[in-house]
mmCIF file of C-alpha atoms in Angstrom:
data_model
loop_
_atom_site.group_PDB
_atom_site.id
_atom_site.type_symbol
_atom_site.label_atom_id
_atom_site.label_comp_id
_atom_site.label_asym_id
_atom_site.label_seq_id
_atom_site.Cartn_x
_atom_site.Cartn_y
_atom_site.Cartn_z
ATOM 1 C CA UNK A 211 5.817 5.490 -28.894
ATOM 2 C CA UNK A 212 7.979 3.312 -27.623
ATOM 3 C CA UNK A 213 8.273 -0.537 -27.145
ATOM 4 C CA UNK A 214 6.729 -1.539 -23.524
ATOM 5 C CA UNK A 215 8.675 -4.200 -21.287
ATOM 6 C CA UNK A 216 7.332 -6.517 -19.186
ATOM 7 C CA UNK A 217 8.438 -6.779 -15.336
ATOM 8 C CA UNK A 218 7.685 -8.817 -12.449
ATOM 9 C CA UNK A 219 8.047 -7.236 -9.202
ATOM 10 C CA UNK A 220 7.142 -7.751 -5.480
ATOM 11 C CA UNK A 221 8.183 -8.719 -1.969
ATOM 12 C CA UNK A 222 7.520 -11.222 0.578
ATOM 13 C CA UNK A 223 7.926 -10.353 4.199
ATOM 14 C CA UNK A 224 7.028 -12.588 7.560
ATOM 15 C CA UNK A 225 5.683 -10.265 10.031
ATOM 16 C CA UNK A 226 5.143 -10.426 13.657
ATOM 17 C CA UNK A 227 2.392 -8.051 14.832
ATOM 18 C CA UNK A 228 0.652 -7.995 18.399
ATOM 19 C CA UNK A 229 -3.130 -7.011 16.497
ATOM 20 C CA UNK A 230 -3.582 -9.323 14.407
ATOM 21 C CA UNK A 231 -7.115 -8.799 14.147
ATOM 22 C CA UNK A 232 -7.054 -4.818 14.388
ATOM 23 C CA UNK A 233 -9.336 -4.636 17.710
ATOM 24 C CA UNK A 234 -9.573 -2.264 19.974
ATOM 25 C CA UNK A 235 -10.058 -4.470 22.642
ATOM 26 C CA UNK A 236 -9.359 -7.948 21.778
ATOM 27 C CA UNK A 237 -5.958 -7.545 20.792
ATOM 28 C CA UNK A 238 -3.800 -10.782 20.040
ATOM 29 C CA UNK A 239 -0.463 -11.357 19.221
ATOM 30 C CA UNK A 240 0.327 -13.805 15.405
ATOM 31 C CA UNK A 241 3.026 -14.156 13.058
ATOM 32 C CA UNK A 242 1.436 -13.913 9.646
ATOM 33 C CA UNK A 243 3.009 -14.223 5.704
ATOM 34 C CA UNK A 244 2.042 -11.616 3.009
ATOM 35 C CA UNK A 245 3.620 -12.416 -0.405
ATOM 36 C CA UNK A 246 2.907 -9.450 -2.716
ATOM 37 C CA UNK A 247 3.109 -10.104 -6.480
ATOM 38 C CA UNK A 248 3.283 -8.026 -9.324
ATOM 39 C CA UNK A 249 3.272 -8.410 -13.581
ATOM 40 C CA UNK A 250 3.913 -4.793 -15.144
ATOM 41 C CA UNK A 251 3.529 -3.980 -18.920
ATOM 42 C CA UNK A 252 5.231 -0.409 -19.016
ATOM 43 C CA UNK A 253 5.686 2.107 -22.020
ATOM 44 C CA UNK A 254 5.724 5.445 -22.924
ATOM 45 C CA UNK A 255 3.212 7.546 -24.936
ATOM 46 C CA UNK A 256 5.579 10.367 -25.344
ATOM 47 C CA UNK A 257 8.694 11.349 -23.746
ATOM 48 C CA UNK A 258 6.420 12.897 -21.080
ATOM 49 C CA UNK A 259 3.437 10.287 -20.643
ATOM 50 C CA UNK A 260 4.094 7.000 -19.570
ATOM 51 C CA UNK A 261 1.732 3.919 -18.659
ATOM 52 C CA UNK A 262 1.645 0.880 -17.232
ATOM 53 C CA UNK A 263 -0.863 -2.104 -16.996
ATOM 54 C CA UNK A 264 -0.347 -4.531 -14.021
ATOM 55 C CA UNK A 265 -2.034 -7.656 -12.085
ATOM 56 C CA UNK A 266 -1.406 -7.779 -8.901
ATOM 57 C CA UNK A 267 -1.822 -11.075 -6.015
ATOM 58 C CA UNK A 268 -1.391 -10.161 -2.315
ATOM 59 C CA UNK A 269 -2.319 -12.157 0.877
ATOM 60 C CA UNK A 270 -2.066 -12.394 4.723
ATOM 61 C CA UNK A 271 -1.606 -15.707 5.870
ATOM 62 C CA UNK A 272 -1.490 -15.720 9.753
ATOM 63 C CA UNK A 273 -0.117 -18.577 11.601
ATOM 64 C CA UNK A 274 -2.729 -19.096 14.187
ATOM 65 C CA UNK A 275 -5.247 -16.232 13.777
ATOM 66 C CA UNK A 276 -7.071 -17.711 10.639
ATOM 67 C CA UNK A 277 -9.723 -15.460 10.836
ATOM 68 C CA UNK A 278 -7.320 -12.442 10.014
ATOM 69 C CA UNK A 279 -6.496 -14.195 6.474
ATOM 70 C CA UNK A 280 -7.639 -11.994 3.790
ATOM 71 C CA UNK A 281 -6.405 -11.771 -0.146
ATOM 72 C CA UNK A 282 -6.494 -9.112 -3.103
ATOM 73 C CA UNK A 283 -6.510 -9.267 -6.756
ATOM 74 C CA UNK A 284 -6.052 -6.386 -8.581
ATOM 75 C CA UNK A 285 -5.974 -5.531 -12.449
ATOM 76 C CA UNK A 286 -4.928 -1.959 -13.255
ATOM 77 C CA UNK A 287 -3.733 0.923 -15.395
ATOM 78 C CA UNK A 288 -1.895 4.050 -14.721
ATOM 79 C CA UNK A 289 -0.824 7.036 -16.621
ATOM 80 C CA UNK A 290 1.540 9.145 -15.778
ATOM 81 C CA UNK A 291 2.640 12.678 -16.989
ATOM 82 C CA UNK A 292 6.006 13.985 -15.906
ATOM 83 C CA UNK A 293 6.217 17.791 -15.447
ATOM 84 C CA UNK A 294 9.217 19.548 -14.850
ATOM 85 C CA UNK A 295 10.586 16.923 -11.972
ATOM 86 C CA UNK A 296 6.798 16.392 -10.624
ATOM 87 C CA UNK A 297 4.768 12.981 -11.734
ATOM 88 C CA UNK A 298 0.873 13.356 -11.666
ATOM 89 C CA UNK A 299 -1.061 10.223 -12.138
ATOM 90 C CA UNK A 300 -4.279 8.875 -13.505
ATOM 91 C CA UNK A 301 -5.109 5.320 -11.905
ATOM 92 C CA UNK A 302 -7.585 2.878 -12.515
ATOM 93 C CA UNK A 303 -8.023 -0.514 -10.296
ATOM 94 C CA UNK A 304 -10.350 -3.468 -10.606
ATOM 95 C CA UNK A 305 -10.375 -4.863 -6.950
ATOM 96 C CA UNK A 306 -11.218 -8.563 -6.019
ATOM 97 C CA UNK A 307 -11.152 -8.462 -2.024
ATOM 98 C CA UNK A 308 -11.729 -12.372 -0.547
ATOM 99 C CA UNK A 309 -12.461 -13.509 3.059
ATOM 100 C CA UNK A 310 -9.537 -15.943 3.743
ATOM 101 C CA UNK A 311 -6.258 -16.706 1.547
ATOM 102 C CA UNK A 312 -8.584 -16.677 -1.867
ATOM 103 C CA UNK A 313 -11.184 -18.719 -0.094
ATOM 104 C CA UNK A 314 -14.414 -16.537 -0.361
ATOM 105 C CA UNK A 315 -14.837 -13.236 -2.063
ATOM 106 C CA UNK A 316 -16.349 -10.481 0.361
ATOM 107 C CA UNK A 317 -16.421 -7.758 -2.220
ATOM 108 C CA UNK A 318 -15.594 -6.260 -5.789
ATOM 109 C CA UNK A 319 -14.654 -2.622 -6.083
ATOM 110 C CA UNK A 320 -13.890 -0.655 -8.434
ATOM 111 C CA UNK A 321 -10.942 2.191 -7.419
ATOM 112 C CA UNK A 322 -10.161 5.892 -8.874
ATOM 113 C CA UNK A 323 -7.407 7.680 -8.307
ATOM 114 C CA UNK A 324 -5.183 10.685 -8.807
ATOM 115 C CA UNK A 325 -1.692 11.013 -7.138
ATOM 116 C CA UNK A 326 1.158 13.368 -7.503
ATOM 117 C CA UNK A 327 4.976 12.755 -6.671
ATOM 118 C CA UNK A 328 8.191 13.821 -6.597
ATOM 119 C CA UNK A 329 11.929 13.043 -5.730
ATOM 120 C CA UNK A 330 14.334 15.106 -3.588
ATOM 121 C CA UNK A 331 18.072 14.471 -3.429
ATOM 122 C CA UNK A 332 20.057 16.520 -0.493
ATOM 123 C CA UNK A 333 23.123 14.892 0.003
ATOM 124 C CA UNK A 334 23.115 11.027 0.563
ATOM 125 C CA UNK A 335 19.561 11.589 1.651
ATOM 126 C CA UNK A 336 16.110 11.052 -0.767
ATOM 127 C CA UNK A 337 12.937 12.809 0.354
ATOM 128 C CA UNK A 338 9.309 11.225 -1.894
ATOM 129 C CA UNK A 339 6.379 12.665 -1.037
ATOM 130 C CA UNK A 340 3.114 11.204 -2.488
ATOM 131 C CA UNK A 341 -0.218 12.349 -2.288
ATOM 132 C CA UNK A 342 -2.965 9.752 -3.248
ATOM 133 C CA UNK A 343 -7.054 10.587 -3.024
ATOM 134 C CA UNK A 344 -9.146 7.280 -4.229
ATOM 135 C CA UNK A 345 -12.914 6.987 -4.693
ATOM 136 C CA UNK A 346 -14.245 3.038 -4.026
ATOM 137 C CA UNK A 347 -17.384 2.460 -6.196
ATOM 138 C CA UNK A 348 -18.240 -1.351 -4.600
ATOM 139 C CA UNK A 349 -20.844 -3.928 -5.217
ATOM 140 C CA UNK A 350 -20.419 -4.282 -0.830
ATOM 141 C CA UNK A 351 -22.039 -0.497 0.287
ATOM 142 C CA UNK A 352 -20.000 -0.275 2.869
ATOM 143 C CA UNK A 353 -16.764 -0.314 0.986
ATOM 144 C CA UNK A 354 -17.837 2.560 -1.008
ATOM 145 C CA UNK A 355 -15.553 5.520 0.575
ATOM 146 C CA UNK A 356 -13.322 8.601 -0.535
ATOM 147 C CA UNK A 357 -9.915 8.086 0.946
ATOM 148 C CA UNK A 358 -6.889 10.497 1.177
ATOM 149 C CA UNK A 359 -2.999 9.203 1.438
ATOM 150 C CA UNK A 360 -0.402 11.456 2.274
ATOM 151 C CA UNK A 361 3.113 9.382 2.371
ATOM 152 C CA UNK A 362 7.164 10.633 2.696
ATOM 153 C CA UNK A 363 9.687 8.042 1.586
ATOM 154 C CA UNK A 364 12.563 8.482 3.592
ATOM 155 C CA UNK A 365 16.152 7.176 2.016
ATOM 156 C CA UNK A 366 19.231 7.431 4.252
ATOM 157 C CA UNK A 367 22.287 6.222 1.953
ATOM 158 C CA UNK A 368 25.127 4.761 4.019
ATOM 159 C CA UNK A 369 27.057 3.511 1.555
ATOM 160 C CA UNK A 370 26.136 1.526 -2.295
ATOM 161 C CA UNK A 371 24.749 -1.325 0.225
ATOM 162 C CA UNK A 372 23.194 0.188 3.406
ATOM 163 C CA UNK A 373 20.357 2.477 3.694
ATOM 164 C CA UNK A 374 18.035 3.447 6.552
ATOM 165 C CA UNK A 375 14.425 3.860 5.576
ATOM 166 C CA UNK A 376 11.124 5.205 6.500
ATOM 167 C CA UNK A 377 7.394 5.764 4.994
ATOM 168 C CA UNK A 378 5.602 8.094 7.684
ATOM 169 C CA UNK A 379 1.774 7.743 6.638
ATOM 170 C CA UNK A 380 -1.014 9.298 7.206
ATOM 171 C CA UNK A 381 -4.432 7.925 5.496
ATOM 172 C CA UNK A 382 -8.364 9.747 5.901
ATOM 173 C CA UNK A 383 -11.396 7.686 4.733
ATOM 174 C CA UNK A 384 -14.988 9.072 4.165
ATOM 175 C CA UNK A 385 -17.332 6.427 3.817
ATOM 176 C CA UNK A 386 -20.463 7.228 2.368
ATOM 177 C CA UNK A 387 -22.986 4.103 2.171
ATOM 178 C CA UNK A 388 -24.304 1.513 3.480
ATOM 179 C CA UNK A 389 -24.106 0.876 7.676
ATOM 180 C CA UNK A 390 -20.608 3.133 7.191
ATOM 181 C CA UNK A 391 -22.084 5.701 6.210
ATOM 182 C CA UNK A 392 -20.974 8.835 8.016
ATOM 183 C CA UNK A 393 -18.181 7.258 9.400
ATOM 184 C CA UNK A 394 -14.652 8.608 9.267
ATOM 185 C CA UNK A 395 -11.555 7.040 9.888
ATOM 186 C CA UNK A 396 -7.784 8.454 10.332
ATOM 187 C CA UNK A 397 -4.875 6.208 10.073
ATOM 188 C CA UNK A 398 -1.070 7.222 11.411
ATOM 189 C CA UNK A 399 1.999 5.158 10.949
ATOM 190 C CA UNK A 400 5.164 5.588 11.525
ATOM 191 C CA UNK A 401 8.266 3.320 10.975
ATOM 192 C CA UNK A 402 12.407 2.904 10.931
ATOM 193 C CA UNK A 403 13.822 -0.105 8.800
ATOM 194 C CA UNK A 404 17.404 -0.918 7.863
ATOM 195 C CA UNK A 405 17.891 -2.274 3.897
ATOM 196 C CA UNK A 406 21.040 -3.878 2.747
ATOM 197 C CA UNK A 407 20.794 -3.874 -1.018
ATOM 198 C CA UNK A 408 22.408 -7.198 -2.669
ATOM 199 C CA UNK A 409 21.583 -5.376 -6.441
ATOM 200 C CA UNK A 410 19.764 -3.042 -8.186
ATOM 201 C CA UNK A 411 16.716 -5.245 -8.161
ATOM 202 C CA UNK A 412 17.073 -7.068 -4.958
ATOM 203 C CA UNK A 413 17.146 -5.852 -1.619
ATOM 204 C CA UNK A 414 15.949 -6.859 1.950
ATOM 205 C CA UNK A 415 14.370 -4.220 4.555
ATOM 206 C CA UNK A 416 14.194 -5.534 8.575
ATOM 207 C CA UNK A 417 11.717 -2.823 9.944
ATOM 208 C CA UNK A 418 9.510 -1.689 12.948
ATOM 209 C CA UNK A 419 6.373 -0.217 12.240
ATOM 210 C CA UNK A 420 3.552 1.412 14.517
ATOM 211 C CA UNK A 421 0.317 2.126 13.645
ATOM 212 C CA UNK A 422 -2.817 3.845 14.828
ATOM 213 C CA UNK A 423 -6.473 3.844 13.673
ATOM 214 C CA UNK A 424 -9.117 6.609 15.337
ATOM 215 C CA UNK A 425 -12.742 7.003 14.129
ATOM 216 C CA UNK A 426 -16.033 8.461 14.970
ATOM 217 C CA UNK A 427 -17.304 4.755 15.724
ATOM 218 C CA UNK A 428 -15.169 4.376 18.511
ATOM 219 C CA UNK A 429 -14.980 0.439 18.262
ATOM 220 C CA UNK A 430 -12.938 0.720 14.915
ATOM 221 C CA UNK A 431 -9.889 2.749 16.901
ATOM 222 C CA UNK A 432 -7.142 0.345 17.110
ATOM 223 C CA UNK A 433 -3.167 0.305 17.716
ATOM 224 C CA UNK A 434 -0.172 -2.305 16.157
ATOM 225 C CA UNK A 435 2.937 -2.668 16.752
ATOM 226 C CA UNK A 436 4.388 -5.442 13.273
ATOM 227 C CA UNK A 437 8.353 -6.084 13.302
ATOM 228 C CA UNK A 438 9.678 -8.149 10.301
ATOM 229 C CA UNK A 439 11.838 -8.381 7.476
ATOM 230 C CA UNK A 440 10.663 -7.778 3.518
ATOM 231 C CA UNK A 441 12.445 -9.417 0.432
ATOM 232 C CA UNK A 442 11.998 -6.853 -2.313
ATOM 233 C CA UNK A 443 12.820 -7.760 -5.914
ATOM 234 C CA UNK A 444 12.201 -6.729 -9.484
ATOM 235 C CA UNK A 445 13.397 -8.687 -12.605
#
C-alpha cells in the first residue's frame, strides 16, 4: 500500500448563458460565477486498485437572476480498478444540495455509482469515453432517480501549449418517486473550447457550449446556449 497525497483541485469559470433559469418558455439572458472546489486524499491499494476520498464546494452565483443561485457539497469515495488500459469505478457521494449560494438546503441525497473509462491516443489527438449510471436515494422524493451519462473527451494537441477541446454529452434520468415519478428526461450537449496550457497543473479553456433538455412533462424541455472561459488548476 502505498502513501496517499493530498491535492486540491478545481476551476472557476464566469459564464454567460441566455437560460439562466432552464425554462422552456421564460427564457432570460445572466452572467453567473461557479467556483468549483476540490480536496483529494488519493492512494493505491495495489498496483491495480486505487482510491480516493474528496470534499467537494460548487456554486452558481448569477448576477441578476438570484433565483437561479444554487450550491453543492459533496463528501465522497471512489475506487478504482485498472484492467488492462480500462478503469472501472466504484463511487460513493454524500450530496448536500441548497436553494441559493449555501443559503437554504432543498435536499440531501445520497449517490451510487459505477463508471468505466478509458484513454485513446491516435496521433496528437486523445479520445475518453466515460460511461457513468447513478442511483439518487434522497430525503426530497422527487430527487430519487436512476440516471445514465455517456461522455467523449475530445483532446486536439496543437502544440505543448494549445489544444482544442470538446465533451459531447449525453445524460438519461428515470425518476421514480414522489410528483416525478414516471418522468423521464434526456439531456444533449455539445461544445468546442480552445485551452492554452500555462503548466501541467494550470490551464485556461474559453468555450461554447449548447445544450438541450426533452422530457415526457413537456414543461421541463429547455435549450442554452453558455459562452465563457474556465481557470483549471491542480496543486
Amino acid at each position: 500500500m502505498s502513501v496517499p497525497s493530498w491535492s486540491v483541485v478545481g476551476s472557476v469559470s464566469p459564464t454567460f448563458t441566455d437560460n439562466a433559469l432552464f425554462s422552456r418558455d421564460n427564457r432570460k439572458s445572466d452572467g453567473y460565477y461557479e467556483p468549483d472546489i476540490s480536496v483529494r486524499l488519493d492512494g493505491y491499494l495495489t498496483n491495480d486498485l486505487s482510491y480516493r476520498l474528496y470534499a467537494r464546494a460548487q456554486y452558481d452565483a448569477f448576477a441578476t437572476e438570484k433565483d437561479g443561485n444554487a450550491a453543492i457539497a459533496r463528501l465522497g469515495g471512489r475506487l478504482t480498478e485498472n484492467w488492462n488500459g480500462w478503469r472501472f469505478s466504484a463511487i460513493y457521494e454524500n450530496r448536500y444540495d441548497f436553494d441559493g449560494v449555501y443559503r437554504d438546503l432543498a435536499f440531501i441525497s445520497h449517490d451510487v455509482m459505477g463508471s468505466v473509462a478509458r484513454d485513446f491516443q491516435v496521433d496528437n489527438v486523445t479520445l475518453s469515453p466515460l460511461l457513468l449510471l447513478t442511483y439518487r436515494f434522497s430525503d426530497l422524493a422527487e430527487a430519487r432517480r436512476w440516471r445514465f451519462d455517456a461522455v467523449l473527451g475530445i483532446e486536439v494537441k496543437l502544440d505543448p501549449k494549445w489544444s482544442i477541446v470538446s465533451a459531447p454529452l449525453f445524460e438519461a434520468y428515470w425518476f421514480t418517486d414522489g410528483l416525478n415519478r414516471g418522468r423521464q428526461d434526456q439531456l444533449y450537449s455539445a461544445d468546442i473550447g480552445v485551452r492554452y496550457s500555462f503548466a501541467s497543473n494550470l490551464s485556461l479553456t474559453t468555450s461554447v457550449l449548447y445544450e438541450v433538455r426533452t422530457s415526457n412533462v413537456a414543461l421541463r424541455n429547455y435549450r442554452d446556449l453558455r459562452v465563457g472561459p474556465r481557470l483549471d488548476f491542480a496543486f
